[in-house]
Every structure is written in structure tokens, then in C-alpha cells.
Amino acid sequence: MVANDTARVLVASNRGPVSYTVHPDGSLTAKRGGGGLVSGLSAIGPDADAIWVCAAMSEGDAGAVRRSAADGRGRLDPADSGGQRVRMLDIDPEVFEAAYNGIANSTLWFVHHLLFQTPFEPVFDEAFRKQWEAYEAYNAAFADALAEEAAQGAAVLVQDYHLSLVPAMLRARRPDLRIGHFTHTPWAPPDYYRLLPDDIAAGVLTGILGSDRAAFLTQRWADAFTDCCAKVLGAAVLRDEGALTVTHAGHTTRIGVHGLGADADFLRERSHRADVDERLSTLRGQVGEGRKVIVRVDRTELSKNIVRGLLAYRQLLTDHPEWRERVVHVAFAYPSRGDLAVYREYTAEVQRVADKVNEEFRTPGWDPVLLHLKDDFARSLAAYRLADVALVNPIRDGMNLVAKEIPVVTDNGVSLVLSREAGAYEEMGEDSFVVNPYDIRATAKALHEALLLSDGERAERTKRLAAAATALPPQQWFLDQLAALG
Ligand code: G6P
């Protein structure tokens, strides 16, 4: 059934632009989120007749959906989402858990970040099959809601690996729609992708190929996707004067690339508010007068390679004792996906290794590592301003916005140590100290060289890094995708 007040532009993503917390007295408070999609969607303005469809991810979210059930569809109070129309899907908790934690985060995320290795080996058994069925049901719930909310010929932008089956499901329900899919992660090369069971490897690809246009953050991930289409499905991949298409089962999907940049205006304004200034002075006090600062800010995520980063810092202090007491590693590793045991274990490992480095090198008045595990955006911006060196060494990363944000926010210029496996490398590699993220000694050497960079050279590089980082602000990134859908 199609709703009366349908939308011309639809965005679908697992995590929405707002989340809710339930208080002991049963009341709810809403918190608006940030990120590229939120700023991107703001570019089309409040009159654009848009709706965002997302999943309820917590008890609080489910409570908000029940509270707003008066409209019969789970549209939230627009006051909570800055006037944005949002429809939250209250999916059965068991189905959600299996789809989100089981398939999206433990299987698809792992395959695209090449993380299937001891002790995180995939087990494709009966329980896994049940998770896959839940993933299908969860995708179908999104396809149903989108089909109901979309006006004739509307544009639908489906986001990420959580919703890879939605494009084909939605096309079957509403062939009149223009459907785009955007992948925010890397894409695995075919030999690795084929670790997935054959039907599931094929199912994810044909799901995305249900779109009119499938887009990626870099050409490298787009090429990996089309390689998988060719090898797994036998699809026809055509490159014609720069235009890339995949044809499978009689349907042609255009492939696009849109690198997402930092939101310079927002960052520059936000990073000079009083709460950031306050944290900056606290951080300065903790670091100590005259010391250099190596900063990293990540979600505590296996793909971010935080432990090897700490080991590289340890190697730096070992190989170059002249840096002892003259440098501090400020490492913010924020909570992520704590429902999964491997994430909790990884967080504990990060803490353990940081403690070890401190025990080994600490002197009175100098803590070599300052590790914080509790999320604080204002403190992150303060660290960005303070950084002499930024360490961004993921094993693999769709883009990595920290690499792009630090050169924009820095007070005195920054040297960037950057993994060649981050999407950001394609735009920023030339002015960075590029590392193989697995190579701890090479990373230590890069940190040393980055610390030694002259002020003049650092200022020049920072200028170029900031220009590259802001070339495609989120608003443009979003509008380009919409325009490309036709
Ligand atoms: C990272 C990835 C996105 C993904 C998101 C999901 O930001 O770059 O591709 O959608 O994680 O994170 P979540 O906390 O919602 O599981």
C-alpha cells in the first residue's frame, strides 16, 4: 500500500539520524547524530519532501516508535530530528540482533575488511543460516516501508552493507523508483569475497545490482565490486569511455564513485567553541610543556589497527630513545559494537598494550600514552587542534574521515601518517607518510620522520591535505549522488 503523503527523496540506512534513551521514569530523550549522511541530506533543504527510513536500535528507539504509533507507521516527532521526517522500523529484536550483529557486523563487515582470521574464523553452520534468514527479513522490512513511503518515480538512496538486499527487493515491489545503493566500506577482492557461501556471495551482489546505480567511496572498491560481479555471477562488466556498468539477468546497473570529504564549515566552527577550548587546556596540561603529540581517534574497531599503532609507538621509543619524555601518544578509542565479544576483547587488548607501554617507559611527570575509551566529541576536536602528528593506520577502511578532519582543524599544522589501505590514501597519500598497516617497524619509522618534519614543510603539506580533504563536502557528495540517479 502506498501512503498518501509520499516522499520524492528517500534515504534508508540502518542507523538513523536520531537515537533515544529511556529514563527510569519511562521518559525518553532524543539525541541527534552527526556524520556525512546527516549533513548531506541537509543540503536538499526542508521543502524537498524527503524521508529517512532507519531501524530502531535500542529500547529507547523502540519506545519512541511506540510513542509515535499514532500515525500508524512509526514516523518520529520531527522536533527530535531537526524537522527531518524519519520513519523508524521497530523490527523484532531477535531478527534485528541476527541481521545487525550476526550478518552485517560479524560477516559482511569482516569479509570486506579482510578480518577472517584466527581467532575470528567464520563458521557457516545452521545457526548462521538462521541469521541469514533474519537478514533477509530485516531487508524486506526496509523494502516494504520504502515501497509504502515513495512517491511515483521517487529517488531512493540505500546505504551500506546492512541493506544490500534492499535494492532488488524494492525494485520487485516498485519498478517505477530510481534506486541507488552506496557502500561506505571497502569491498573485498573476489578470492576473499568467495569465502562466503556461494548462494550468499551471489545474493549480496544481486541484491545491490537491483539498483540503477551502485556507488563506492573510491575507484578501488568499485573495481573490487565489479570483479566480484564478474567472477561470482558471471555478470558482464563494461567500461566505456570512463562509464562503468554491470549487466546481470537482463538489468544494467551503473557504477559510480563519490569520495566523501570533511565538512570544513562545521568543523571549523565547532572546534572553536568553549567546550573544546576547555578540553584543549586540560589536554595540554596532561601532555606537558614542550612535548610533541601523536594523536589517533578511532572507534575501537578491529579494522582500525589500534594495537599495532601502539606497538609502533613502543618501537619508536625503543629505536629512538631521544623521543622519550619529549612525545606523548594521545589515543582515543571510542566504544563500538559492544554487543560483540570480539569487539570487547579487542578493547581490552588495546587497554592492556597501552598499559604495558606506560609501565615500560613511564618516568616521573611523563606518561607516554594517554588512552581514553569514553566517547567525547569536543575532546576529539581538542586533540585534533593539538596534534603534531596524526596516526591513521587502518588495516582497511572505506575512507577514514579522521585523516580528513585533522588537517582542517589543526592549530599548528600536522604530519599525517596514513595507511595505504584507507580510501583517504587515494586523495591524500602524496602529502602523507604512507605505511603498510601490518608493518610495525615501518610505522615506527614513519612516526619518527613525521615528528621531524620541518615547520615550513608541515605547513605546506597541511594546506594541501586540507584542500584535498574538503574537496567533496558531504552536501555535495549527497547532491551528486542524487543528480547521478537522474
Ligand atoms: C562505520 C562505517 C559505516 C557503517 C557504520 C556502522 O562508520 O564506515 O560504513 O555504516 O560504521 O556503524 P554502527 O555503529 O552503526 O554499527
Short mmCIF file of C-alpha atoms and ligand atoms in Angstrom, two decimals:
data_model
loop_
_atom_site.label_atom_id
_atom_site.label_comp_id
_atom_site.label_asym_id
_atom_site.label_seq_id
_atom_site.Cartn_x
_atom_site.Cartn_y
_atom_site.Cartn_z
CA MET A 1 0.00 0.00 0.00
CA VAL A 2 1.39 3.40 -0.95
CA ALA A 3 0.96 6.17 1.65
CA ASN A 4 -0.94 9.39 0.85
CA ASP A 5 1.83 11.80 1.84
CA THR A 6 4.63 10.13 -0.10
CA ALA A 7 8.21 11.39 -0.44
CA ARG A 8 10.24 12.33 -3.54
CA VAL A 9 13.62 11.60 -1.94
CA LEU A 10 14.18 8.67 0.42
CA VAL A 11 17.22 7.67 2.40
CA ALA A 12 17.49 4.24 4.01
CA SER A 13 20.17 3.28 6.49
CA ASN A 14 20.38 1.00 9.49
CA ARG A 15 21.36 3.75 11.93
CA GLY A 16 19.17 6.81 11.70
CA PRO A 17 19.82 10.49 12.38
CA VAL A 18 18.39 10.34 15.90
CA SER A 19 18.51 7.90 18.83
CA TYR A 20 16.58 7.73 22.09
CA THR A 21 17.36 6.88 25.70
CA VAL A 22 14.70 5.65 28.15
CA HIS A 23 14.94 7.03 31.68
CA PRO A 24 13.86 5.15 34.83
CA ASP A 25 10.61 7.14 34.92
CA GLY A 26 9.84 5.94 31.40
CA SER A 27 10.52 9.29 29.73
CA LEU A 28 12.59 9.47 26.56
CA THR A 29 15.29 11.87 25.43
CA ALA A 30 16.35 12.19 21.83
CA LYS A 31 19.92 12.68 20.66
CA ARG A 32 20.66 13.79 17.13
CA GLY A 33 23.57 12.10 15.41
CA GLY A 34 26.17 13.51 13.07
CA GLY A 35 28.05 12.09 10.09
CA GLY A 36 28.13 12.55 6.36
CA LEU A 37 24.57 11.48 5.65
CA VAL A 38 23.04 13.88 8.17
CA SER A 39 24.90 16.87 6.74
CA GLY A 40 24.43 15.55 3.21
CA LEU A 41 20.68 15.33 3.48
CA SER A 42 20.51 18.83 4.97
CA ALA A 43 21.71 20.12 1.59
CA ILE A 44 18.39 19.44 -0.11
CA GLY A 45 16.52 21.67 2.35
CA PRO A 46 13.32 21.16 4.35
CA ASP A 47 10.99 21.57 1.34
CA ALA A 48 12.46 18.72 -0.61
CA ASP A 49 9.85 16.27 0.55
CA ALA A 50 12.31 13.74 1.92
CA ILE A 51 12.05 10.92 4.42
CA TRP A 52 14.72 8.86 6.18
CA VAL A 53 13.91 5.22 6.94
CA CYS A 54 16.05 3.56 9.61
CA ALA A 55 15.96 0.82 12.25
CA ALA A 56 15.12 1.17 15.93
CA MET A 57 18.40 0.07 17.52
CA SER A 58 17.64 0.19 21.23
CA GLU A 59 14.89 0.03 23.84
CA GLY A 60 14.72 3.83 23.73
CA ASP A 61 14.26 3.83 19.95
CA ALA A 62 11.54 1.19 20.20
CA GLY A 63 9.85 3.34 22.87
CA ALA A 64 9.92 6.35 20.54
CA VAL A 65 8.34 4.29 17.77
CA ARG A 66 5.54 3.17 20.11
CA ARG A 67 5.03 6.74 21.29
CA SER A 68 4.65 7.94 17.73
CA ALA A 69 2.49 4.98 16.71
CA ALA A 70 -0.45 7.36 16.42
CA ASP A 71 0.36 7.93 12.76
CA GLY A 72 0.32 4.16 12.28
CA ARG A 73 3.73 3.95 10.62
CA GLY A 74 6.40 4.82 13.19
CA ARG A 75 7.23 8.29 11.94
CA LEU A 76 9.02 10.13 14.71
CA ASP A 77 8.33 13.50 16.21
CA PRO A 78 10.06 15.91 13.77
CA ALA A 79 11.08 18.07 16.74
CA ASP A 80 13.52 15.29 17.73
CA SER A 81 15.16 15.12 14.33
CA GLY A 82 15.54 18.79 13.49
CA GLY A 83 12.41 18.85 11.36
CA GLN A 84 13.56 15.88 9.28
CA ARG A 85 10.86 13.27 8.55
CA VAL A 86 12.13 9.99 9.98
CA ARG A 87 10.43 6.62 9.98
CA MET A 88 11.97 4.13 12.38
CA LEU A 89 11.29 0.44 11.91
CA ASP A 90 10.70 -1.47 15.10
CA ILE A 91 11.99 -4.82 13.92
CA ASP A 92 11.61 -7.91 16.11
CA PRO A 93 14.64 -7.79 18.48
CA GLU A 94 15.81 -11.31 17.63
CA VAL A 95 15.63 -10.62 13.91
CA PHE A 96 17.45 -7.32 14.36
CA GLU A 97 20.18 -8.87 16.52
CA ALA A 98 20.84 -11.65 13.99
CA ALA A 99 20.78 -9.30 10.99
CA TYR A 100 22.83 -6.49 12.53
CA ASN A 101 25.31 -8.26 14.79
CA GLY A 102 25.35 -11.63 13.01
CA ILE A 103 25.36 -10.90 9.28
CA ALA A 104 26.15 -7.18 8.93
CA ASN A 105 28.78 -6.73 11.62
CA SER A 106 30.31 -10.19 12.06
CA THR A 107 30.13 -11.46 8.48
CA LEU A 108 29.90 -8.75 5.82
CA TRP A 109 31.98 -6.21 7.75
CA PHE A 110 34.61 -8.89 8.39
CA VAL A 111 34.79 -10.04 4.79
CA HIS A 112 35.16 -6.52 3.37
CA HIS A 113 37.86 -5.60 5.90
CA LEU A 114 39.72 -8.91 5.37
CA LEU A 115 39.32 -9.82 9.03
CA PHE A 116 38.50 -13.51 8.70
CA GLN A 117 41.47 -14.97 10.52
CA THR A 118 42.18 -16.92 13.66
CA PRO A 119 40.51 -16.47 16.12
CA PHE A 120 37.75 -14.76 14.12
CA GLU A 121 37.10 -17.53 11.66
CA PRO A 122 33.68 -17.67 10.09
CA VAL A 123 31.52 -20.70 10.83
CA PHE A 124 28.86 -21.22 8.21
CA ASP A 125 26.59 -23.63 10.08
CA GLU A 126 22.86 -23.94 10.81
CA ALA A 127 22.92 -21.02 13.22
CA PHE A 128 24.50 -18.88 10.53
CA ARG A 129 21.73 -19.86 8.11
CA LYS A 130 19.15 -18.66 10.65
CA GLN A 131 20.99 -15.33 10.84
CA TRP A 132 20.90 -15.07 7.08
CA GLU A 133 17.12 -15.63 7.07
CA ALA A 134 16.83 -12.84 9.64
CA TYR A 135 18.94 -10.58 7.43
CA GLU A 136 16.54 -11.26 4.54
CA ALA A 137 13.53 -10.45 6.74
CA TYR A 138 15.16 -7.26 8.02
CA ASN A 139 15.96 -6.14 4.46
CA ALA A 140 12.39 -6.99 3.41
CA ALA A 141 11.04 -4.78 6.23
CA PHE A 142 13.01 -1.85 4.79
CA ALA A 143 11.85 -2.62 1.24
CA ASP A 144 8.21 -2.71 2.42
CA ALA A 145 8.49 0.61 4.26
CA LEU A 146 10.26 2.32 1.34
CA ALA A 147 7.69 1.00 -1.14
CA GLU A 148 4.98 2.48 1.05
CA GLU A 149 6.63 5.87 1.53
CA ALA A 150 7.87 6.57 -2.01
CA ALA A 151 6.05 8.80 -4.48
CA GLN A 152 5.81 7.68 -8.13
CA GLY A 153 9.30 7.79 -9.69
CA ALA A 154 10.95 8.90 -6.40
CA ALA A 155 14.71 8.62 -5.79
CA VAL A 156 15.77 6.17 -3.07
CA LEU A 157 19.31 6.18 -1.67
CA VAL A 158 20.01 2.92 0.16
CA GLN A 159 23.08 2.86 2.40
CA ASP A 160 25.65 0.21 3.12
CA TYR A 161 26.18 -3.48 3.80
CA HIS A 162 23.28 -3.72 6.24
CA LEU A 163 20.85 -3.16 3.37
CA SER A 164 22.45 -4.95 0.44
CA LEU A 165 19.30 -6.90 -0.45
CA VAL A 166 17.01 -3.86 -0.41
CA PRO A 167 17.60 -2.59 -3.98
CA ALA A 168 16.46 -5.84 -5.66
CA MET A 169 13.59 -6.30 -3.19
CA LEU A 170 12.41 -2.73 -3.71
CA ARG A 171 12.67 -2.94 -7.49
CA ALA A 172 10.41 -6.01 -7.40
CA ARG A 173 7.85 -4.07 -5.34
CA ARG A 174 8.15 -0.71 -7.11
CA PRO A 175 9.73 -0.84 -10.59
CA ASP A 176 8.93 2.86 -11.07
CA LEU A 177 11.50 4.03 -8.50
CA ARG A 178 15.06 5.21 -9.15
CA ILE A 179 17.22 3.27 -6.74
CA GLY A 180 20.80 4.00 -5.69
CA HIS A 181 22.97 1.98 -3.33
CA PHE A 182 26.03 3.37 -1.58
CA THR A 183 28.72 1.27 0.08
CA HIS A 184 30.63 3.09 2.84
CA THR A 185 33.06 0.22 3.50
CA PRO A 186 35.79 -1.20 1.29
CA TRP A 187 34.80 -4.09 -0.98
CA ALA A 188 36.66 -7.40 -0.75
CA PRO A 189 38.60 -8.75 -3.74
CA PRO A 190 36.95 -11.81 -5.37
CA ASP A 191 39.22 -14.51 -3.91
CA TYR A 192 38.48 -13.27 -0.41
CA TYR A 193 34.82 -12.49 -1.04
CA ARG A 194 34.34 -16.10 -2.15
CA LEU A 195 34.95 -17.28 1.40
CA LEU A 196 31.23 -16.58 1.83
CA PRO A 197 28.87 -19.47 0.99
CA ASP A 198 28.16 -19.37 -2.77
CA ASP A 199 24.47 -18.50 -2.54
CA ILE A 200 25.12 -15.71 -0.05
CA ALA A 201 28.03 -14.27 -2.03
CA ALA A 202 25.72 -14.20 -5.06
CA GLY A 203 22.72 -12.96 -3.07
CA VAL A 204 24.51 -9.87 -1.76
CA LEU A 205 25.73 -8.96 -5.26
CA THR A 206 22.38 -9.46 -6.97
CA GLY A 207 20.73 -7.52 -4.16
CA ILE A 208 22.89 -4.46 -4.85
CA LEU A 209 22.60 -4.96 -8.62
CA GLY A 210 18.86 -4.41 -8.22
CA SER A 211 19.76 -0.71 -8.06
CA ASP A 212 20.05 1.64 -11.04
CA ARG A 213 23.34 2.88 -9.69
CA ALA A 214 25.71 1.37 -7.14
CA ALA A 215 28.34 3.74 -5.76
CA PHE A 216 31.51 3.46 -3.70
CA LEU A 217 33.94 5.76 -1.91
CA THR A 218 36.89 5.03 -4.20
CA GLN A 219 37.60 3.50 -7.59
CA ARG A 220 39.47 0.70 -5.86
CA TRP A 221 36.37 -0.51 -4.00
CA ALA A 222 34.19 -0.06 -7.12
CA ASP A 223 36.62 -2.20 -9.14
CA ALA A 224 36.64 -4.90 -6.45
CA PHE A 225 32.84 -4.97 -6.58
CA THR A 226 32.70 -5.32 -10.37
CA ASP A 227 35.43 -8.01 -10.20
CA CYS A 228 33.20 -9.93 -7.77
CA CYS A 229 30.19 -9.50 -10.09
CA ALA A 230 32.20 -10.93 -12.97
CA LYS A 231 33.78 -13.83 -11.05
CA VAL A 232 30.89 -14.84 -8.79
CA LEU A 233 27.88 -14.12 -11.02
CA GLY A 234 29.45 -14.22 -14.47
CA ALA A 235 27.96 -10.72 -14.96
CA ALA A 236 29.06 -8.57 -17.92
CA VAL A 237 31.24 -5.66 -16.80
CA LEU A 238 31.58 -2.92 -19.39
CA ARG A 239 33.91 0.06 -19.28
CA ASP A 240 33.01 2.57 -21.94
CA GLU A 241 34.67 5.98 -22.06
CA GLY A 242 35.01 6.07 -18.31
CA ALA A 243 31.46 4.83 -17.64
CA LEU A 244 31.35 1.53 -15.80
CA THR A 245 28.30 -0.75 -15.89
CA VAL A 246 27.40 -4.26 -14.77
CA THR A 247 24.72 -6.22 -16.58
CA HIS A 248 23.21 -9.26 -14.93
CA ALA A 249 19.94 -11.12 -15.53
CA GLY A 250 18.80 -8.51 -18.06
CA HIS A 251 19.30 -5.49 -15.81
CA THR A 252 22.11 -2.95 -16.09
CA THR A 253 23.48 -1.13 -13.07
CA ARG A 254 25.72 1.92 -13.42
CA ILE A 255 28.72 2.02 -11.08
CA GLY A 256 29.77 5.33 -9.54
CA VAL A 257 32.46 6.71 -7.26
CA HIS A 258 31.90 9.57 -4.78
CA GLY A 259 34.68 10.27 -2.30
CA LEU A 260 33.26 11.74 0.89
CA GLY A 261 35.14 14.75 2.28
CA ALA A 262 35.24 16.57 5.60
CA ASP A 263 32.63 19.20 6.45
CA ALA A 264 35.02 22.16 6.81
CA ASP A 265 32.50 24.84 7.80
CA PHE A 266 31.01 22.73 10.55
CA LEU A 267 34.39 21.56 11.87
CA ARG A 268 36.00 24.99 11.94
CA GLU A 269 33.09 26.49 13.83
CA ARG A 270 32.57 23.55 16.20
CA SER A 271 36.24 23.19 17.09
CA HIS A 272 36.45 26.75 18.45
CA ARG A 273 33.58 26.62 20.90
CA ALA A 274 34.17 26.98 24.62
CA ASP A 275 33.84 23.27 25.46
CA VAL A 276 36.65 22.44 23.02
CA ASP A 277 38.87 25.25 24.34
CA GLU A 278 38.35 23.93 27.85
CA ARG A 279 39.34 20.39 26.89
CA LEU A 280 42.30 21.69 24.94
CA SER A 281 43.72 23.32 28.02
CA THR A 282 43.15 20.13 30.07
CA LEU A 283 44.89 18.06 27.39
CA ARG A 284 47.80 20.50 27.24
CA GLY A 285 48.23 20.13 30.98
CA GLN A 286 48.20 16.31 30.73
CA VAL A 287 50.69 16.25 27.86
CA GLY A 288 53.12 18.66 29.50
CA GLU A 289 55.02 21.69 28.28
CA GLY A 290 57.06 21.46 25.08
CA ARG A 291 56.19 17.87 24.17
CA LYS A 292 55.17 16.68 20.72
CA VAL A 293 51.80 14.97 20.39
CA ILE A 294 50.89 11.97 18.24
CA VAL A 295 47.09 11.75 18.03
CA ARG A 296 44.77 8.98 16.97
CA VAL A 297 40.99 8.98 17.24
CA ASP A 298 39.02 5.88 16.30
CA ARG A 299 36.08 3.74 17.15
CA THR A 300 37.51 0.64 18.87
CA GLU A 301 37.24 -1.46 15.80
CA LEU A 302 39.48 -4.34 14.72
CA SER A 303 39.96 -2.80 11.29
CA LYS A 304 41.38 0.41 12.83
CA ASN A 305 44.56 -1.44 13.87
CA ILE A 306 44.94 0.37 17.20
CA VAL A 307 47.10 -2.32 18.81
CA ARG A 308 49.69 -2.25 16.01
CA GLY A 309 49.66 1.54 16.30
CA LEU A 310 50.59 1.28 19.99
CA LEU A 311 53.27 -1.29 19.20
CA ALA A 312 54.70 1.03 16.54
CA TYR A 313 54.86 3.81 19.13
CA ARG A 314 56.65 1.43 21.51
CA GLN A 315 59.10 0.65 18.69
CA LEU A 316 59.67 4.37 18.17
CA LEU A 317 60.56 4.84 21.85
CA THR A 318 62.87 1.81 21.63
CA ASP A 319 64.64 2.74 18.37
CA HIS A 320 64.81 6.45 19.16
CA PRO A 321 65.30 6.94 22.90
CA GLU A 322 65.76 10.65 22.16
CA TRP A 323 61.95 10.91 21.95
CA ARG A 324 61.41 9.65 25.49
CA GLU A 325 59.83 12.35 27.64
CA ARG A 326 59.57 14.52 24.53
CA VAL A 327 56.47 12.98 22.98
CA VAL A 328 53.02 11.77 24.14
CA HIS A 329 50.70 9.45 22.24
CA VAL A 330 47.12 10.66 22.74
CA ALA A 331 44.93 7.71 21.72
CA PHE A 332 41.13 7.93 21.82
CA ALA A 333 39.50 4.56 21.19
CA TYR A 334 35.77 5.01 21.50
CA PRO A 335 33.19 2.27 22.18
CA SER A 336 31.80 0.42 19.19
CA ARG A 337 29.54 -2.63 18.79
CA GLY A 338 29.97 -3.71 22.40
CA ASP A 339 27.39 -6.48 21.93
CA LEU A 340 30.03 -8.50 20.12
CA ALA A 341 32.59 -10.40 22.20
CA VAL A 342 35.41 -9.85 19.68
CA TYR A 343 34.96 -6.10 20.00
CA ARG A 344 35.02 -6.26 23.80
CA GLU A 345 38.15 -8.42 23.71
CA TYR A 346 39.81 -6.03 21.29
CA THR A 347 39.07 -3.09 23.59
CA ALA A 348 40.65 -4.98 26.50
CA GLU A 349 43.70 -5.71 24.33
CA VAL A 350 44.07 -2.02 23.43
CA GLN A 351 43.98 -1.13 27.14
CA ARG A 352 46.48 -3.89 28.00
CA VAL A 353 49.01 -2.84 25.38
CA ALA A 354 48.71 0.85 26.30
CA ASP A 355 49.29 -0.03 29.98
CA LYS A 356 52.34 -2.09 29.04
CA VAL A 357 53.91 0.73 27.08
CA ASN A 358 53.29 3.08 30.01
CA GLU A 359 54.77 0.61 32.51
CA GLU A 360 57.83 0.09 30.35
CA PHE A 361 58.72 3.73 29.66
CA ARG A 362 56.93 5.92 32.23
CA THR A 363 59.09 8.38 34.22
CA PRO A 364 58.02 10.81 36.94
CA GLY A 365 55.98 13.50 35.19
CA TRP A 366 55.71 11.64 31.85
CA ASP A 367 53.04 9.15 30.79
CA PRO A 368 53.96 8.07 27.26
CA VAL A 369 50.39 7.04 26.32
CA LEU A 370 47.20 8.88 27.19
CA LEU A 371 44.39 6.45 26.35
CA HIS A 372 40.71 7.37 26.64
CA LEU A 373 37.96 4.87 25.95
CA LYS A 374 34.95 7.09 26.62
CA ASP A 375 33.42 8.99 23.72
CA ASP A 376 33.77 12.78 23.82
CA PHE A 377 33.49 14.65 20.53
CA ALA A 378 34.65 18.00 21.97
CA ARG A 379 37.77 16.32 23.38
CA SER A 380 38.45 14.71 19.96
CA LEU A 381 38.37 18.15 18.35
CA ALA A 382 40.72 19.47 21.04
CA ALA A 383 43.14 16.63 20.24
CA TYR A 384 42.84 17.43 16.52
CA ARG A 385 43.88 21.01 17.28
CA LEU A 386 46.82 19.91 19.40
CA ALA A 387 48.21 17.16 17.14
CA ASP A 388 51.71 17.42 15.70
CA VAL A 389 51.34 14.00 14.12
CA ALA A 390 48.13 12.15 13.25
CA LEU A 391 48.29 8.36 13.17
CA VAL A 392 45.71 6.79 10.85
CA ASN A 393 46.80 3.21 10.20
CA PRO A 394 43.72 1.05 9.48
CA ILE A 395 44.14 -2.43 8.07
CA ARG A 396 41.48 -1.41 5.59
CA ASP A 397 38.99 1.44 5.63
CA GLY A 398 36.32 2.69 3.22
CA MET A 399 37.57 6.29 3.53
CA ASN A 400 38.58 7.32 7.08
CA LEU A 401 37.30 10.77 7.92
CA VAL A 402 39.70 11.34 10.83
CA ALA A 403 42.52 11.61 8.28
CA LYS A 404 40.50 14.32 6.56
CA GLU A 405 39.28 16.16 9.64
CA ILE A 406 42.61 16.67 11.45
CA PRO A 407 44.30 18.76 8.71
CA VAL A 408 41.21 21.01 8.65
CA VAL A 409 41.07 21.56 12.42
CA THR A 410 44.76 21.60 13.41
CA ASP A 411 46.05 24.80 15.06
CA ASN A 412 49.69 24.49 14.03
CA GLY A 413 49.78 22.08 11.10
CA VAL A 414 50.00 18.32 11.24
CA SER A 415 52.08 15.50 9.73
CA LEU A 416 49.84 12.64 8.64
CA VAL A 417 50.95 9.01 8.97
CA LEU A 418 48.47 7.24 6.73
CA SER A 419 47.76 3.62 5.85
CA ARG A 420 47.83 2.90 2.14
CA GLU A 421 44.77 0.70 2.73
CA ALA A 422 42.48 3.61 3.70
CA GLY A 423 40.29 5.11 0.99
CA ALA A 424 41.64 8.55 2.00
CA TYR A 425 45.08 7.44 0.74
CA GLU A 426 43.95 7.93 -2.87
CA GLU A 427 43.39 11.64 -2.28
CA MET A 428 45.92 12.35 0.46
CA GLY A 429 48.74 9.84 0.03
CA GLU A 430 51.07 12.27 -1.71
CA ASP A 431 51.40 14.60 1.29
CA SER A 432 51.40 11.85 3.94
CA PHE A 433 53.88 9.41 5.45
CA VAL A 434 52.39 6.31 3.90
CA VAL A 435 52.57 2.95 5.71
CA ASN A 436 51.76 -0.68 5.22
CA PRO A 437 49.48 -1.05 8.28
CA TYR A 438 50.81 -4.51 9.17
CA ASP A 439 54.43 -3.34 9.29
CA ILE A 440 55.11 -2.12 12.82
CA ARG A 441 58.75 -1.15 12.21
CA ALA A 442 57.89 0.81 9.09
CA THR A 443 55.12 2.58 11.02
CA ALA A 444 57.60 3.46 13.80
CA LYS A 445 59.96 4.87 11.18
CA ALA A 446 57.15 6.91 9.63
CA LEU A 447 56.24 8.31 13.07
CA HIS A 448 59.87 9.33 13.57
CA GLU A 449 60.05 11.07 10.21
CA ALA A 450 56.68 12.73 10.74
CA LEU A 451 57.87 14.11 14.09
CA LEU A 452 60.98 15.52 12.44
CA LEU A 453 59.19 17.32 9.60
CA SER A 454 60.20 20.99 9.49
CA ASP A 455 57.59 23.62 10.39
CA GLY A 456 57.65 25.08 6.89
CA GLU A 457 57.19 21.77 5.12
CA ARG A 458 54.49 20.74 7.56
CA ALA A 459 52.54 23.95 6.95
CA GLU A 460 52.75 23.42 3.17
CA ARG A 461 51.63 19.82 3.41
CA THR A 462 48.79 20.67 5.81
CA LYS A 463 47.46 23.23 3.35
CA ARG A 464 47.39 20.66 0.55
CA LEU A 465 45.96 17.94 2.81
CA ALA A 466 43.14 20.24 3.97
CA ALA A 467 42.34 21.18 0.36
CA ALA A 468 42.14 17.51 -0.65
CA ALA A 469 40.13 16.67 2.47
CA THR A 470 37.44 19.24 1.80
CA ALA A 471 37.18 18.84 -1.98
CA LEU A 472 33.90 16.95 -1.70
CA PRO A 473 31.93 18.15 1.34
CA PRO A 474 29.06 15.90 2.45
CA GLN A 475 26.41 18.20 1.00
CA GLN A 476 27.98 17.96 -2.47
CA TRP A 477 28.58 14.24 -2.04
CA PHE A 478 24.87 13.78 -1.43
CA LEU A 479 23.65 16.09 -4.20
CA ASP A 480 25.98 14.44 -6.73
CA GLN A 481 24.52 11.04 -5.97
CA LEU A 482 21.01 12.33 -6.32
CA ALA A 483 21.83 14.06 -9.60
CA ALA A 484 23.52 10.93 -10.94
CA LEU A 485 20.34 8.94 -10.36
CA GLY A 486 18.68 11.19 -12.94
C1 G6P B 1 31.30 2.90 10.08
C2 G6P B 1 31.31 2.61 8.62
C3 G6P B 1 29.94 2.68 8.03
C4 G6P B 1 28.91 1.95 8.87
C5 G6P B 1 28.99 2.32 10.29
C6 G6P B 1 28.06 1.46 11.11
O1 G6P B 1 31.08 4.26 10.29
O2 G6P B 1 32.17 3.46 7.91
O3 G6P B 1 30.05 2.05 6.78
O4 G6P B 1 27.62 2.16 8.38
O5 G6P B 1 30.30 2.14 10.73
O6 G6P B 1 28.36 1.57 12.45
P1 G6P B 1 27.37 1.13 13.57
O7 G6P B 1 27.88 1.74 14.82
O8 G6P B 1 26.04 1.67 13.20
O9 G6P B 1 27.40 -0.37 13.61
#
